[in-house]
CSV table of C-alpha atoms in Angstrom, one decimal:
chain,number,residue,atom,x,y,z
A,4,MET,CA,-34.4,-18.6,25.0
A,5,PHE,CA,-36.3,-21.0,22.5
A,6,ARG,CA,-39.0,-21.1,25.3
A,7,ALA,CA,-39.5,-17.3,25.4
A,8,VAL,CA,-40.1,-17.3,21.9
A,9,MET,CA,-43.1,-19.9,22.1
A,10,VAL,CA,-44.3,-18.4,24.3
A,11,ALA,CA,-44.5,-15.2,22.8
A,12,ILE,CA,-45.5,-16.9,19.7
A,13,GLU,CA,-48.5,-18.2,21.9
A,14,ILE,CA,-48.6,-14.9,22.8
A,15,ALA,CA,-48.8,-12.9,19.4
A,16,MET,CA,-51.6,-16.4,18.7
A,17,LEU,CA,-53.7,-14.9,21.5
A,18,GLU,CA,-54.5,-12.5,18.8
A,19,PRO,CA,-57.3,-13.1,16.0
A,20,LYS,CA,-55.8,-11.0,12.9
A,21,THR,CA,-52.6,-13.8,13.3
A,22,GLN,CA,-54.6,-16.3,13.5
A,23,LEU,CA,-56.8,-15.7,10.7
A,24,GLY,CA,-53.1,-13.8,8.7
A,25,GLY,CA,-49.7,-15.5,9.7
A,26,VAL,CA,-47.1,-14.1,10.9
A,27,HIS,CA,-43.6,-13.6,8.9
A,28,VAL,CA,-40.6,-13.4,10.7
A,29,ILE,CA,-37.6,-11.6,10.1
A,30,LEU,CA,-34.5,-12.5,12.3
A,31,ASP,CA,-32.0,-10.4,12.4
A,32,MET,CA,-28.3,-12.2,12.2
A,33,SER,CA,-26.4,-9.4,13.7
A,34,GLY,CA,-24.0,-10.1,16.7
A,35,LEU,CA,-24.2,-13.6,15.7
A,36,SER,CA,-20.5,-14.6,16.7
A,37,LEU,CA,-19.6,-18.4,17.8
A,38,VAL,CA,-20.2,-17.9,21.7
A,39,HIS,CA,-23.5,-17.9,20.0
A,40,ILE,CA,-23.2,-20.3,18.1
A,41,TYR,CA,-21.5,-22.9,20.1
A,42,GLN,CA,-24.8,-23.7,22.4
A,43,PHE,CA,-26.4,-25.2,20.0
A,44,SER,CA,-26.0,-28.7,19.2
A,45,PRO,CA,-27.5,-31.0,16.0
A,46,GLN,CA,-30.1,-32.2,18.4
A,47,LEU,CA,-31.5,-29.1,19.7
A,48,ALA,CA,-31.6,-27.7,16.0
A,49,LYS,CA,-33.9,-31.0,15.9
A,50,LEU,CA,-35.5,-29.7,18.5
A,51,ILE,CA,-36.0,-25.7,17.5
A,52,LEU,CA,-37.1,-26.8,13.4
A,53,ASP,CA,-39.5,-30.4,15.1
A,54,TRP,CA,-41.5,-27.6,17.2
A,55,VAL,CA,-42.1,-24.6,14.2
A,56,GLN,CA,-42.0,-27.5,11.2
A,57,GLU,CA,-44.9,-30.3,13.7
A,58,CYS,CA,-46.2,-28.4,17.5
A,59,ALA,CA,-45.9,-24.4,16.4
A,60,PRO,CA,-49.3,-22.6,16.6
A,61,THR,CA,-48.9,-20.3,12.9
A,62,ARG,CA,-49.9,-19.6,10.2
A,63,LEU,CA,-45.7,-19.6,9.6
A,64,LYS,CA,-46.2,-17.0,5.8
A,65,GLY,CA,-42.1,-16.3,6.2
A,66,ILE,CA,-39.3,-16.0,7.7
A,67,HIS,CA,-36.3,-13.7,6.6
A,68,VAL,CA,-33.3,-14.2,7.3
A,69,ILE,CA,-31.2,-10.5,7.7
A,70,ASN,CA,-27.1,-9.6,8.0
A,71,GLN,CA,-26.1,-12.8,8.7
A,72,SER,CA,-22.7,-13.6,7.9
A,73,PHE,CA,-20.3,-16.5,8.0
A,74,ILE,CA,-21.2,-17.5,11.5
A,75,PHE,CA,-24.2,-17.9,10.3
A,76,ASP,CA,-23.7,-20.3,7.6
A,77,VAL,CA,-22.0,-22.7,9.9
A,78,LEU,CA,-25.2,-22.2,12.1
A,79,TYR,CA,-28.1,-22.7,9.3
A,80,LYS,CA,-25.5,-25.9,8.0
A,81,MET,CA,-26.2,-27.6,11.7
A,82,PHE,CA,-30.6,-26.8,10.8
A,83,LYS,CA,-30.3,-27.8,7.0
A,84,PRO,CA,-30.8,-30.8,7.3
A,85,PHE,CA,-33.3,-31.1,9.4
A,86,LEU,CA,-35.7,-27.8,7.1
A,87,GLY,CA,-38.6,-29.7,5.3
A,88,GLU,CA,-40.2,-28.6,2.1
A,89,LYS,CA,-42.7,-25.9,4.0
A,90,ILE,CA,-39.9,-24.5,5.5
A,91,LYS,CA,-37.6,-24.1,2.9
A,92,LYS,CA,-40.3,-22.4,0.5
A,93,CYS,CA,-40.4,-19.4,3.1
A,94,LEU,CA,-37.0,-19.2,3.9
A,95,PHE,CA,-35.6,-16.0,2.2
A,96,PHE,CA,-31.8,-14.8,2.8
A,97,HIS,CA,-31.2,-11.0,2.6
A,98,GLY,CA,-28.3,-9.9,4.1
A,99,ASP,CA,-28.1,-6.3,3.9
A,100,ASN,CA,-30.3,-5.8,0.7
A,101,ARG,CA,-32.8,-3.7,2.4
A,102,LYS,CA,-34.9,-3.7,-1.4
A,103,THR,CA,-35.3,-7.4,-1.5
A,104,LEU,CA,-37.1,-7.9,2.1
A,105,THR,CA,-39.5,-4.9,1.5
A,106,GLU,CA,-40.0,-7.0,-1.7
A,107,LYS,CA,-42.1,-9.5,0.8
A,108,LEU,CA,-43.5,-7.4,3.1
A,109,SER,CA,-44.9,-4.0,2.6
A,110,ALA,CA,-42.7,-1.0,3.7
A,111,GLN,CA,-45.8,0.4,5.7
A,112,ALA,CA,-45.4,-2.8,8.2
A,113,LEU,CA,-41.3,-2.2,8.7
A,114,THR,CA,-39.8,-0.1,10.2
A,115,GLU,CA,-37.2,2.4,9.0
A,116,TYR,CA,-34.7,0.3,10.0
A,117,TYR,CA,-35.5,-2.3,7.9
A,118,GLY,CA,-36.3,-0.2,5.1
A,119,GLY,CA,-40.0,0.2,5.6
A,120,THR,CA,-41.6,3.3,6.7
A,121,ALA,CA,-44.1,1.9,9.6
A,122,ASP,CA,-43.2,3.8,12.6
A,123,ILE,CA,-43.0,2.0,15.7
A,124,PRO,CA,-41.1,2.9,18.6
A,125,GLU,CA,-38.4,1.1,19.6
A,126,PHE,CA,-39.1,-1.2,23.3
A,127,PRO,CA,-37.7,-1.7,25.8
A,128,GLY,CA,-36.4,-5.7,26.1
A,129,SER,CA,-38.1,-5.4,29.8
A,130,LEU,CA,-41.1,-4.1,28.6
A,131,PHE,CA,-41.0,-7.5,26.6
A,132,ALA,CA,-40.6,-9.5,30.7
A,133,ASP,CA,-42.8,-7.6,31.4
A,134,MET,CA,-45.1,-8.9,28.6
A,135,LEU,CA,-44.2,-12.7,29.3
A,136,PHE,CA,-45.7,-12.6,33.2
A,137,TYR,CA,-48.3,-10.5,32.5
A,138,TYR,CA,-49.9,-13.7,30.5
A,139,GLU,CA,-48.5,-16.0,33.5
A,140,ASN,CA,-51.0,-18.3,34.5
A,141,GLU,CA,-51.9,-18.5,30.7
A,142,PHE,CA,-48.9,-20.6,30.2
A,143,GLN,CA,-49.4,-22.2,32.7
A,144,GLU,CA,-52.6,-23.7,30.8
A,145,PHE,CA,-51.6,-24.7,27.6
A,146,ASN,CA,-48.4,-25.9,29.5
A,147,THR,CA,-50.8,-29.2,30.3
A,148,TYR,CA,-52.0,-29.4,26.7
A,149,GLY,CA,-51.0,-32.7,24.8
A,150,TYR,CA,-50.7,-36.0,25.7
A,151,GLN,CA,-50.1,-38.1,29.4
A,152,THR,CA,-48.5,-39.9,30.9
A,153,GLN,CA,-50.3,-42.1,33.5
A,154,THR,CA,-49.4,-41.5,37.0
A,155,ASP,CA,-48.5,-43.8,39.4
A,156,LYS,CA,-52.0,-44.8,40.3
A,157,GLU,CA,-53.0,-44.9,37.1
A,158,LYS,CA,-51.0,-46.9,35.6
A,159,PRO,CA,-52.0,-51.3,35.3
A,160,ALA,CA,-51.3,-54.0,38.6
A,161,HIS,CA,-48.9,-56.4,36.5
């Protein structure tokens, strides 16, 4: 799941408007259960937040958490120690209050479900998978970026 989010952000960053304007992320926590919580360790929480705060190639404008329950509080307590000041400033908890969400984001950019007026059709998850496969060659190239380790041939002899 984490890799899929990373890839989706890489796809979004191919769009010049996203590069200039940045992004708002809506985390809809409806349906979050203890089974999901057990998938997160403190190490994974730190890995995710380090990536978001230090590596994600995007201008993060806001993280809007909606429909969170007491179960989310357990997960949030795991992430909270790793939050940097920048993330804390753009993190907003809305619960089921869509009015506070539309105060932060234009109603014209949100679907009716989120309290907005945008006429955006719902797409099946398979369409997202198709999009990921469409950009497969770009992902392979993206995975070559960063620090390279020396191969055995390049390592100095002792």
